[in-house]
PDB file of C-alpha atoms in Angstrom:
ATOM      1  CA  UNK A   1       0.787 -25.611  18.350  1.00 77.00           C
ATOM      2  CA  UNK A   2       0.799 -23.758  15.302  1.00 89.00           C
ATOM      3  CA  UNK A   3       2.467 -20.405  15.053  1.00 96.00           C
ATOM      4  CA  UNK A   4       0.433 -17.451  15.675  1.00 97.00           C
ATOM      5  CA  UNK A   5       0.366 -15.787  12.387  1.00 98.00           C
ATOM      6  CA  UNK A   6      -1.515 -12.693  13.388  1.00 98.00           C
ATOM      7  CA  UNK A   7       0.426  -9.305  13.567  1.00 98.00           C
ATOM      8  CA  UNK A   8      -0.159  -5.732  14.431  1.00 98.00           C
ATOM      9  CA  UNK A   9       0.862  -2.570  12.850  1.00 98.00           C
ATOM     10  CA  UNK A  10       1.225  -0.096  15.437  1.00 97.00           C
ATOM     11  CA  UNK A  11      -2.977  -0.017  16.591  1.00 96.00           C
ATOM     12  CA  UNK A  12      -3.899  -2.053  13.423  1.00 98.00           C
ATOM     13  CA  UNK A  13      -4.877  -5.609  14.273  1.00 98.00           C
ATOM     14  CA  UNK A  14      -4.436  -7.907  11.578  1.00 98.00           C
ATOM     15  CA  UNK A  15      -5.598 -11.532  11.712  1.00 97.00           C
ATOM     16  CA  UNK A  16      -3.011 -12.393   8.999  1.00 98.00           C
ATOM     17  CA  UNK A  17       0.192 -10.913   7.638  1.00 98.00           C
ATOM     18  CA  UNK A  18      -0.966 -10.570   3.989  1.00 98.00           C
ATOM     19  CA  UNK A  19      -2.807  -7.557   2.611  1.00 98.00           C
ATOM     20  CA  UNK A  20      -3.912  -6.551  -0.582  1.00 97.00           C
ATOM     21  CA  UNK A  21      -2.140  -3.196  -1.926  1.00 97.00           C
ATOM     22  CA  UNK A  22      -4.254  -0.466  -2.871  1.00 96.00           C
ATOM     23  CA  UNK A  23      -5.053  -0.306  -7.058  1.00 87.00           C
ATOM     24  CA  UNK A  24      -5.228  -3.808  -8.012  1.00 83.00           C
ATOM     25  CA  UNK A  25      -8.601  -4.918  -7.476  1.00 79.00           C
ATOM     26  CA  UNK A  26     -10.527  -1.416  -7.322  1.00 70.00           C
ATOM     27  CA  UNK A  27     -13.239  -0.904  -5.399  1.00 75.00           C
ATOM     28  CA  UNK A  28     -15.503  -3.978  -5.101  1.00 85.00           C
ATOM     29  CA  UNK A  29     -17.250  -4.822  -1.486  1.00 90.00           C
ATOM     30  CA  UNK A  30     -17.763  -8.183  -3.117  1.00 91.00           C
ATOM     31  CA  UNK A  31     -14.255  -8.802  -4.012  1.00 92.00           C
ATOM     32  CA  UNK A  32     -12.804  -7.716  -0.776  1.00 94.00           C
ATOM     33  CA  UNK A  33     -14.957  -9.856   1.015  1.00 94.00           C
ATOM     34  CA  UNK A  34     -13.866 -12.839  -0.939  1.00 94.00           C
ATOM     35  CA  UNK A  35     -10.100 -11.959  -0.640  1.00 95.00           C
ATOM     36  CA  UNK A  36     -10.935 -11.649   3.229  1.00 96.00           C
ATOM     37  CA  UNK A  37     -12.254 -15.046   3.036  1.00 96.00           C
ATOM     38  CA  UNK A  38      -9.481 -16.638   0.700  1.00 95.00           C
ATOM     39  CA  UNK A  39      -6.756 -15.154   3.508  1.00 97.00           C
ATOM     40  CA  UNK A  40      -6.023 -11.236   3.157  1.00 97.00           C
ATOM     41  CA  UNK A  41      -5.603 -10.003   6.605  1.00 98.00           C
ATOM     42  CA  UNK A  42      -6.573  -6.419   5.384  1.00 98.00           C
ATOM     43  CA  UNK A  43      -7.794  -4.875   1.983  1.00 97.00           C
ATOM     44  CA  UNK A  44      -6.632  -1.446   0.961  1.00 97.00           C
ATOM     45  CA  UNK A  45      -8.624   0.184  -1.709  1.00 96.00           C
ATOM     46  CA  UNK A  46      -7.773   2.267  -4.584  1.00 94.00           C
ATOM     47  CA  UNK A  47      -6.672   5.482  -4.072  1.00 95.00           C
ATOM     48  CA  UNK A  48      -9.913   7.683  -3.985  1.00 96.00           C
ATOM     49  CA  UNK A  49      -9.848  11.373  -4.723  1.00 96.00           C
ATOM     50  CA  UNK A  50     -12.642  14.211  -3.800  1.00 96.00           C
ATOM     51  CA  UNK A  51     -14.215  14.198  -7.090  1.00 95.00           C
ATOM     52  CA  UNK A  52     -14.681  11.171  -9.402  1.00 94.00           C
ATOM     53  CA  UNK A  53     -11.256  11.080 -11.813  1.00 92.00           C
ATOM     54  CA  UNK A  54     -11.193   9.679 -15.194  1.00 93.00           C
ATOM     55  CA  UNK A  55      -7.756   8.576 -15.347  1.00 92.00           C
ATOM     56  CA  UNK A  56      -5.814   8.360 -18.819  1.00 94.00           C
ATOM     57  CA  UNK A  57      -7.064   6.723 -21.762  1.00 95.00           C
ATOM     58  CA  UNK A  58      -5.975   3.396 -23.128  1.00 95.00           C
ATOM     59  CA  UNK A  59      -3.396   1.602 -22.955  1.00 96.00           C
ATOM     60  CA  UNK A  60      -2.999   2.168 -19.196  1.00 95.00           C
ATOM     61  CA  UNK A  61      -1.079  -1.440 -18.225  1.00 95.00           C
ATOM     62  CA  UNK A  62       1.262  -3.603 -20.059  1.00 95.00           C
ATOM     63  CA  UNK A  63       2.563  -6.925 -18.696  1.00 93.00           C
ATOM     64  CA  UNK A  64       6.501  -7.573 -19.006  1.00 92.00           C
ATOM     65  CA  UNK A  65       8.446 -10.125 -18.805  1.00 87.00           C
ATOM     66  CA  UNK A  66       8.356 -10.103 -14.685  1.00 87.00           C
ATOM     67  CA  UNK A  67       6.307  -7.392 -13.842  1.00 91.00           C
ATOM     68  CA  UNK A  68       3.737  -4.807 -14.785  1.00 95.00           C
ATOM     69  CA  UNK A  69       3.976  -1.169 -16.177  1.00 96.00           C
ATOM     70  CA  UNK A  70       0.810   0.844 -15.470  1.00 93.00           C
ATOM     71  CA  UNK A  71      -0.040   4.586 -15.859  1.00 94.00           C
ATOM     72  CA  UNK A  72      -4.151   4.063 -15.196  1.00 93.00           C
ATOM     73  CA  UNK A  73      -4.184   8.025 -13.614  1.00 92.00           C
ATOM     74  CA  UNK A  74      -5.844   6.908 -10.539  1.00 91.00           C
ATOM     75  CA  UNK A  75      -9.113   6.554 -11.985  1.00 92.00           C
ATOM     76  CA  UNK A  76     -11.864   6.308  -9.505  1.00 92.00           C
ATOM     77  CA  UNK A  77     -15.451   7.155  -8.710  1.00 93.00           C
ATOM     78  CA  UNK A  78     -14.753   9.492  -5.607  1.00 95.00           C
ATOM     79  CA  UNK A  79     -14.655   9.298  -1.950  1.00 96.00           C
ATOM     80  CA  UNK A  80     -18.515  10.310  -1.327  1.00 96.00           C
ATOM     81  CA  UNK A  81     -19.474   7.396  -3.496  1.00 94.00           C
ATOM     82  CA  UNK A  82     -17.098   5.087  -1.804  1.00 93.00           C
ATOM     83  CA  UNK A  83     -18.644   6.006   1.316  1.00 95.00           C
ATOM     84  CA  UNK A  84     -21.887   5.426   0.679  1.00 94.00           C
ATOM     85  CA  UNK A  85     -21.181   1.627  -0.754  1.00 91.00           C
ATOM     86  CA  UNK A  86     -18.890   0.917   2.103  1.00 91.00           C
ATOM     87  CA  UNK A  87     -21.531   1.611   4.892  1.00 90.00           C
ATOM     88  CA  UNK A  88     -22.866  -1.718   4.182  1.00 89.00           C
ATOM     89  CA  UNK A  89     -19.587  -3.145   5.533  1.00 93.00           C
ATOM     90  CA  UNK A  90     -19.493  -4.856   8.994  1.00 92.00           C
ATOM     91  CA  UNK A  91     -17.227  -7.632   8.862  1.00 94.00           C
ATOM     92  CA  UNK A  92     -14.497  -7.032   6.013  1.00 96.00           C
ATOM     93  CA  UNK A  93     -11.073  -5.516   7.724  1.00 97.00           C
ATOM     94  CA  UNK A  94     -10.459  -2.390   5.010  1.00 97.00           C
ATOM     95  CA  UNK A  95      -8.089   0.553   4.755  1.00 97.00           C
ATOM     96  CA  UNK A  96      -9.248   3.490   2.937  1.00 97.00           C
ATOM     97  CA  UNK A  97      -6.398   4.723   0.051  1.00 97.00           C
ATOM     98  CA  UNK A  98      -6.988   8.565  -0.232  1.00 97.00           C
ATOM     99  CA  UNK A  99      -5.172  10.910  -2.566  1.00 96.00           C
ATOM    100  CA  UNK A 100      -5.223  14.880  -2.978  1.00 95.00           C
ATOM    101  CA  UNK A 101      -3.414  17.956  -3.418  1.00 95.00           C
ATOM    102  CA  UNK A 102      -4.120  19.956  -0.260  1.00 94.00           C
ATOM    103  CA  UNK A 103      -4.994  19.578   3.211  1.00 95.00           C
ATOM    104  CA  UNK A 104      -8.563  20.224   2.446  1.00 96.00           C
ATOM    105  CA  UNK A 105      -8.920  17.399  -0.176  1.00 96.00           C
ATOM    106  CA  UNK A 106      -8.240  14.619   2.399  1.00 96.00           C
ATOM    107  CA  UNK A 107     -10.169  16.092   5.384  1.00 96.00           C
ATOM    108  CA  UNK A 108     -13.112  16.368   2.857  1.00 97.00           C
ATOM    109  CA  UNK A 109     -12.571  12.699   2.319  1.00 97.00           C
ATOM    110  CA  UNK A 110     -12.070  11.767   6.059  1.00 97.00           C
ATOM    111  CA  UNK A 111     -15.391  13.499   6.642  1.00 97.00           C
ATOM    112  CA  UNK A 112     -17.280  11.116   4.170  1.00 97.00           C
ATOM    113  CA  UNK A 113     -16.091   7.915   6.188  1.00 96.00           C
ATOM    114  CA  UNK A 114     -16.768   9.036   9.609  1.00 92.00           C
ATOM    115  CA  UNK A 115     -19.798   6.524  10.135  1.00 92.00           C
ATOM    116  CA  UNK A 116     -18.165   3.922   8.112  1.00 94.00           C
ATOM    117  CA  UNK A 117     -16.546   0.980   9.659  1.00 96.00           C
ATOM    118  CA  UNK A 118     -12.637   0.814   8.481  1.00 97.00           C
ATOM    119  CA  UNK A 119      -9.189  -0.165   9.797  1.00 97.00           C
ATOM    120  CA  UNK A 120      -7.754   3.030   8.938  1.00 98.00           C
ATOM    121  CA  UNK A 121      -6.575   4.988   5.825  1.00 98.00           C
ATOM    122  CA  UNK A 122      -3.345   5.204   3.813  1.00 98.00           C
ATOM    123  CA  UNK A 123      -2.459   8.438   2.419  1.00 97.00           C
ATOM    124  CA  UNK A 124      -0.809   8.022  -1.275  1.00 96.00           C
ATOM    125  CA  UNK A 125       2.203  10.199  -1.277  1.00 95.00           C
ATOM    126  CA  UNK A 126       3.819   8.348  -3.993  1.00 91.00           C
ATOM    127  CA  UNK A 127       1.667   7.550  -6.916  1.00 86.00           C
ATOM    128  CA  UNK A 128       4.485   8.137  -9.695  1.00 83.00           C
ATOM    129  CA  UNK A 129       2.612   9.312 -12.720  1.00 84.00           C
ATOM    130  CA  UNK A 130       0.199  11.610 -11.719  1.00 85.00           C
ATOM    131  CA  UNK A 131       0.860  15.546 -11.597  1.00 82.00           C
ATOM    132  CA  UNK A 132       0.143  17.680  -8.391  1.00 79.00           C
ATOM    133  CA  UNK A 133      -0.429  14.359  -6.263  1.00 86.00           C
ATOM    134  CA  UNK A 134       1.229  11.157  -5.035  1.00 82.00           C
ATOM    135  CA  UNK A 135       5.010  11.819  -5.444  1.00 86.00           C
ATOM    136  CA  UNK A 136       4.901  15.883  -6.014  1.00 85.00           C
ATOM    137  CA  UNK A 137       3.288  15.721  -2.549  1.00 89.00           C
ATOM    138  CA  UNK A 138       5.330  13.333  -0.927  1.00 90.00           C
ATOM    139  CA  UNK A 139       8.183  15.517  -2.473  1.00 89.00           C
ATOM    140  CA  UNK A 140       7.134  18.457  -0.719  1.00 92.00           C
ATOM    141  CA  UNK A 141       8.207  17.939   3.572  1.00 91.00           C
ATOM    142  CA  UNK A 142       6.105  20.976   4.333  1.00 94.00           C
ATOM    143  CA  UNK A 143       2.802  19.915   2.488  1.00 94.00           C
ATOM    144  CA  UNK A 144       3.741  16.231   3.984  1.00 95.00           C
ATOM    145  CA  UNK A 145       3.696  17.773   7.530  1.00 96.00           C
ATOM    146  CA  UNK A 146       0.252  20.049   7.124  1.00 96.00           C
ATOM    147  CA  UNK A 147      -1.771  17.056   5.365  1.00 97.00           C
ATOM    148  CA  UNK A 148      -0.779  14.588   7.840  1.00 97.00           C
ATOM    149  CA  UNK A 149      -1.408  17.053  10.733  1.00 97.00           C
ATOM    150  CA  UNK A 150      -4.923  17.998   9.209  1.00 97.00           C
ATOM    151  CA  UNK A 151      -5.741  14.297   8.609  1.00 97.00           C
ATOM    152  CA  UNK A 152      -4.587  13.058  11.975  1.00 97.00           C
ATOM    153  CA  UNK A 153      -7.012  15.743  13.815  1.00 97.00           C
ATOM    154  CA  UNK A 154      -9.830  14.724  11.899  1.00 96.00           C
ATOM    155  CA  UNK A 155      -9.416  10.721  11.761  1.00 97.00           C
ATOM    156  CA  UNK A 156     -10.827   8.263  14.564  1.00 96.00           C
ATOM    157  CA  UNK A 157      -8.784   5.578  12.816  1.00 98.00           C
ATOM    158  CA  UNK A 158      -5.244   5.073  12.470  1.00 98.00           C
ATOM    159  CA  UNK A 159      -3.294   6.845   9.128  1.00 98.00           C
ATOM    160  CA  UNK A 160      -0.697   5.277   7.323  1.00 98.00           C
ATOM    161  CA  UNK A 161       1.544   6.891   4.769  1.00 98.00           C
ATOM    162  CA  UNK A 162       2.529   5.317   1.934  1.00 97.00           C
ATOM    163  CA  UNK A 163       6.102   6.493   0.502  1.00 97.00           C
ATOM    164  CA  UNK A 164       7.802   6.087  -2.671  1.00 95.00           C
ATOM    165  CA  UNK A 165      11.064   7.272  -4.562  1.00 95.00           C
ATOM    166  CA  UNK A 166      10.731  10.215  -6.261  1.00 86.00           C
ATOM    167  CA  UNK A 167      13.350  13.346  -6.723  1.00 84.00           C
ATOM    168  CA  UNK A 168      14.089  13.630  -3.154  1.00 86.00           C
ATOM    169  CA  UNK A 169      15.455  11.317  -0.378  1.00 93.00           C
ATOM    170  CA  UNK A 170      12.156   9.301   1.017  1.00 96.00           C
ATOM    171  CA  UNK A 171      13.867   9.056   4.325  1.00 97.00           C
ATOM    172  CA  UNK A 172      13.220  12.738   4.706  1.00 96.00           C
ATOM    173  CA  UNK A 173       9.691  12.223   3.877  1.00 96.00           C
ATOM    174  CA  UNK A 174       9.325   9.449   6.357  1.00 97.00           C
ATOM    175  CA  UNK A 175      11.208  11.709   8.939  1.00 97.00           C
ATOM    176  CA  UNK A 176       8.383  14.469   8.441  1.00 97.00           C
ATOM    177  CA  UNK A 177       5.547  11.769   8.329  1.00 97.00           C
ATOM    178  CA  UNK A 178       6.823  10.503  11.821  1.00 98.00           C
ATOM    179  CA  UNK A 179       7.134  13.744  13.195  1.00 97.00           C
ATOM    180  CA  UNK A 180       3.713  14.823  12.160  1.00 97.00           C
ATOM    181  CA  UNK A 181       2.254  11.782  13.967  1.00 98.00           C
ATOM    182  CA  UNK A 182       1.742   9.317  11.398  1.00 98.00           C
ATOM    183  CA  UNK A 183       0.718   6.075  13.002  1.00 98.00           C
ATOM    184  CA  UNK A 184       2.750   3.723  10.290  1.00 98.00           C
ATOM    185  CA  UNK A 185       4.639   3.688   6.665  1.00 98.00           C
ATOM    186  CA  UNK A 186       3.866   1.655   3.716  1.00 98.00           C
ATOM    187  CA  UNK A 187       6.922   1.265   1.695  1.00 98.00           C
ATOM    188  CA  UNK A 188       7.157   1.269  -1.618  1.00 97.00           C
ATOM    189  CA  UNK A 189       4.968   2.370  -4.183  1.00 95.00           C
ATOM    190  CA  UNK A 190       5.529   1.904  -7.971  1.00 95.00           C
ATOM    191  CA  UNK A 191       8.903   3.075  -9.444  1.00 95.00           C
ATOM    192  CA  UNK A 192       8.705   5.660 -12.495  1.00 95.00           C
ATOM    193  CA  UNK A 193       9.518   3.776 -15.727  1.00 96.00           C
ATOM    194  CA  UNK A 194       8.604   3.150 -19.413  1.00 96.00           C
ATOM    195  CA  UNK A 195       8.539   1.337 -22.062  1.00 96.00           C
ATOM    196  CA  UNK A 196       8.957   2.028 -26.204  1.00 97.00           C
ATOM    197  CA  UNK A 197       7.272  -0.172 -29.145  1.00 96.00           C
ATOM    198  CA  UNK A 198      10.346  -0.791 -30.844  1.00 97.00           C
ATOM    199  CA  UNK A 199       8.273  -1.168 -34.582  1.00 97.00           C
ATOM    200  CA  UNK A 200       6.275   1.976 -34.003  1.00 97.00           C
ATOM    201  CA  UNK A 201       9.009   3.819 -32.107  1.00 98.00           C
ATOM    202  CA  UNK A 202       6.314   5.378 -29.643  1.00 97.00           C
ATOM    203  CA  UNK A 203       5.959   4.695 -26.005  1.00 97.00           C
ATOM    204  CA  UNK A 204       3.339   2.348 -25.161  1.00 97.00           C
ATOM    205  CA  UNK A 205       1.523   3.782 -22.396  1.00 97.00           C
ATOM    206  CA  UNK A 206      -1.001   6.607 -23.560  1.00 96.00           C
ATOM    207  CA  UNK A 207       0.907   8.644 -20.758  1.00 96.00           C
ATOM    208  CA  UNK A 208       4.232   7.641 -21.675  1.00 96.00           C
ATOM    209  CA  UNK A 209       5.658   7.196 -17.963  1.00 95.00           C
ATOM    210  CA  UNK A 210       4.259   4.598 -15.569  1.00 94.00           C
ATOM    211  CA  UNK A 211       4.711   2.410 -12.331  1.00 95.00           C
ATOM    212  CA  UNK A 212       6.967  -0.650 -12.671  1.00 96.00           C
ATOM    213  CA  UNK A 213       5.666  -3.040 -10.491  1.00 96.00           C
ATOM    214  CA  UNK A 214       6.237  -6.874  -9.734  1.00 96.00           C
ATOM    215  CA  UNK A 215       9.411  -8.861  -8.660  1.00 96.00           C
ATOM    216  CA  UNK A 216      11.979  -6.314 -10.548  1.00 96.00           C
ATOM    217  CA  UNK A 217      11.446  -3.774  -7.409  1.00 97.00           C
ATOM    218  CA  UNK A 218      11.350  -6.426  -4.511  1.00 98.00           C
ATOM    219  CA  UNK A 219      15.162  -5.663  -3.992  1.00 98.00           C
ATOM    220  CA  UNK A 220      14.757  -2.022  -3.847  1.00 98.00           C
ATOM    221  CA  UNK A 221      11.465  -2.078  -1.894  1.00 98.00           C
ATOM    222  CA  UNK A 222      13.312  -4.365   0.872  1.00 98.00           C
ATOM    223  CA  UNK A 223      16.065  -1.844   1.359  1.00 98.00           C
ATOM    224  CA  UNK A 224      13.648   0.613   1.858  1.00 98.00           C
ATOM    225  CA  UNK A 225      11.936  -1.199   4.451  1.00 98.00           C
ATOM    226  CA  UNK A 226      15.300  -2.107   5.867  1.00 98.00           C
ATOM    227  CA  UNK A 227      16.602   1.625   6.185  1.00 98.00           C
ATOM    228  CA  UNK A 228      13.135   3.075   7.323  1.00 98.00           C
ATOM    229  CA  UNK A 229      12.549   0.311  10.226  1.00 98.00           C
ATOM    230  CA  UNK A 230      16.766   0.811  11.195  1.00 98.00           C
ATOM    231  CA  UNK A 231      16.284   4.444  11.276  1.00 98.00           C
ATOM    232  CA  UNK A 232      12.933   5.357  12.769  1.00 98.00           C
ATOM    233  CA  UNK A 233      10.570   3.966  15.520  1.00 97.00           C
ATOM    234  CA  UNK A 234       7.411   3.382  13.310  1.00 98.00           C
ATOM    235  CA  UNK A 235       5.608   0.390  12.277  1.00 98.00           C
ATOM    236  CA  UNK A 236       6.231  -0.514   8.684  1.00 98.00           C
ATOM    237  CA  UNK A 237       4.294  -2.374   5.925  1.00 98.00           C
ATOM    238  CA  UNK A 238       6.375  -3.996   3.489  1.00 98.00           C
ATOM    239  CA  UNK A 239       5.303  -3.836  -0.204  1.00 98.00           C
ATOM    240  CA  UNK A 240       6.888  -4.221  -3.698  1.00 97.00           C
ATOM    241  CA  UNK A 241       7.420  -7.519  -5.775  1.00 97.00           C
ATOM    242  CA  UNK A 242       6.101  -9.839  -3.342  1.00 98.00           C
ATOM    243  CA  UNK A 243       4.826 -13.094  -4.900  1.00 96.00           C
ATOM    244  CA  UNK A 244       6.146 -15.940  -2.477  1.00 97.00           C
ATOM    245  CA  UNK A 245       6.126 -16.846   1.104  1.00 98.00           C
ATOM    246  CA  UNK A 246       9.996 -16.184   0.756  1.00 98.00           C
ATOM    247  CA  UNK A 247       9.529 -13.004  -0.467  1.00 98.00           C
ATOM    248  CA  UNK A 248       6.970 -12.307   2.463  1.00 98.00           C
ATOM    249  CA  UNK A 249       9.507 -13.613   4.866  1.00 98.00           C
ATOM    250  CA  UNK A 250      12.330 -11.347   3.789  1.00 98.00           C
ATOM    251  CA  UNK A 251      10.458  -8.260   4.310  1.00 98.00           C
ATOM    252  CA  UNK A 252       9.506  -9.319   7.814  1.00 98.00           C
ATOM    253  CA  UNK A 253      13.179 -10.036   8.522  1.00 98.00           C
ATOM    254  CA  UNK A 254      13.809  -6.518   7.251  1.00 98.00           C
ATOM    255  CA  UNK A 255      11.489  -4.605   9.622  1.00 98.00           C
ATOM    256  CA  UNK A 256       8.088  -4.973   8.399  1.00 98.00           C
ATOM    257  CA  UNK A 257       5.115  -6.138  10.585  1.00 98.00           C
ATOM    258  CA  UNK A 258       3.257  -6.710   7.493  1.00 98.00           C
ATOM    259  CA  UNK A 259       3.394  -6.975   3.885  1.00 98.00           C
ATOM    260  CA  UNK A 260       0.558  -6.176   1.321  1.00 98.00           C
ATOM    261  CA  UNK A 261       0.465  -8.217  -2.294  1.00 97.00           C
ATOM    262  CA  UNK A 262      -0.408  -6.534  -5.514  1.00 95.00           C
ATOM    263  CA  UNK A 263       0.947  -7.649  -8.896  1.00 94.00           C
ATOM    264  CA  UNK A 264       1.005 -11.191  -7.779  1.00 94.00           C
ATOM    265  CA  UNK A 265      -2.814 -11.131  -7.441  1.00 93.00           C
ATOM    266  CA  UNK A 266      -2.828 -10.909 -11.353  1.00 83.00           C
ATOM    267  CA  UNK A 267      -0.671 -14.027 -11.616  1.00 82.00           C
ATOM    268  CA  UNK A 268      -2.026 -16.230  -8.900  1.00 85.00           C
ATOM    269  CA  UNK A 269      -5.410 -14.886  -8.313  1.00 84.00           C
ATOM    270  CA  UNK A 270      -7.373 -14.953  -5.019  1.00 89.00           C
ATOM    271  CA  UNK A 271      -4.947 -18.348  -3.902  1.00 94.00           C
ATOM    272  CA  UNK A 272      -1.962 -15.909  -3.334  1.00 97.00           C
ATOM    273  CA  UNK A 273      -2.781 -14.801   0.145  1.00 97.00           C
ATOM    274  CA  UNK A 274      -3.330 -18.517   1.718  1.00 97.00           C
ATOM    275  CA  UNK A 275      -0.401 -19.969  -0.100  1.00 97.00           C
ATOM    276  CA  UNK A 276       1.745 -16.738   1.305  1.00 98.00           C
ATOM    277  CA  UNK A 277       0.116 -17.206   4.699  1.00 98.00           C
ATOM    278  CA  UNK A 278       0.799 -20.947   4.842  1.00 98.00           C
ATOM    279  CA  UNK A 279       4.356 -20.780   3.602  1.00 98.00           C
ATOM    280  CA  UNK A 280       4.829 -17.949   6.518  1.00 98.00           C
ATOM    281  CA  UNK A 281       3.427 -20.558   9.030  1.00 98.00           C
ATOM    282  CA  UNK A 282       5.444 -23.280   8.046  1.00 98.00           C
ATOM    283  CA  UNK A 283       8.672 -21.049   7.963  1.00 98.00           C
ATOM    284  CA  UNK A 284       7.835 -20.108  11.756  1.00 98.00           C
ATOM    285  CA  UNK A 285       7.142 -23.367  12.792  1.00 97.00           C
ATOM    286  CA  UNK A 286      10.598 -24.454  11.419  1.00 97.00           C
ATOM    287  CA  UNK A 287      12.352 -21.824  12.840  1.00 97.00           C
ATOM    288  CA  UNK A 288      10.671 -21.598  16.045  1.00 96.00           C
ATOM    289  CA  UNK A 289       8.927 -18.665  15.722  1.00 97.00           C
ATOM    290  CA  UNK A 290       5.827 -18.407  17.857  1.00 97.00           C
ATOM    291  CA  UNK A 291       4.784 -15.046  16.435  1.00 97.00           C
ATOM    292  CA  UNK A 292       5.163 -12.720  14.036  1.00 98.00           C
ATOM    293  CA  UNK A 293       6.769 -10.214  15.842  1.00 97.00           C
ATOM    294  CA  UNK A 294       9.680 -12.479  17.182  1.00 98.00           C
ATOM    295  CA  UNK A 295      10.866 -12.270  13.570  1.00 97.00           C
ATOM    296  CA  UNK A 296      10.107  -8.770  12.746  1.00 98.00           C
ATOM    297  CA  UNK A 297      13.735  -7.163  11.871  1.00 98.00           C
ATOM    298  CA  UNK A 298      15.893 -10.145  12.850  1.00 98.00           C
ATOM    299  CA  UNK A 299      18.079  -9.040   9.860  1.00 98.00           C
ATOM    300  CA  UNK A 300      18.980  -5.816  11.448  1.00 96.00           C
ATOM    301  CA  UNK A 301      21.065  -7.442  14.041  1.00 93.00           C
ATOM    302  CA  UNK A 302      23.944  -8.747  11.868  1.00 93.00           C
TER     303      UNK A 302
END
């Protein structure tokens, strides 16, 4: 009998442990449907704001030897627009990513999705390159507490917080989120980084500073998942540099109940989800694991 690769992230049930990370393929319902059919257990939308954001001018993303550097600027059409489009959804497991500066931004957006079928929300408390949102919010414990309390009061579905590495101790952000009633943690977001053109001596990205993603950040992300799951009784989703089933298993062993895939979609396209799912299943069969939950956090025993 084949191993059961379904999993749970707190109250969120997933048929498969691989998810699309926020920001990779925008907000196309058609694309989300295709990725779901190709093996993604859930799809996280691009971060949505209260009103449309244009983002930064080009260049906004560059390919590195082993990853990506981006400063898109959270461009999006706004939560109200996407909520209308999502009203057509009946079967795709979608988690809506939200970004804002104050509690009122988030509660306004939650109201837009009241009658829309979604799995939950993911609060972006960790974008490293946009002022007054993301990491600047995540680095303020009092603001994190107020936002999560406000969102939990309004939301009818589970709420996740996506954390990153900013100027404060990220574990304190996690602690505040847990104490405020968050249902799960996604770790981590991209890391602040930059690149300079040696011919022109100019920063390559228009915003100069961007977020580093892909394989180079995986060891950092694994460490964060391990630390979070060791210190807090909270479901964790691992994110950062996953491009193979071995990478995914590493996150599961560190304490993640599911994983998000981002940069690898750019390299392997839609087939990456089924490839990783199949690899996880074969690994479980080899190691005699019947369920994903049996392997979550095993590395913490040593």
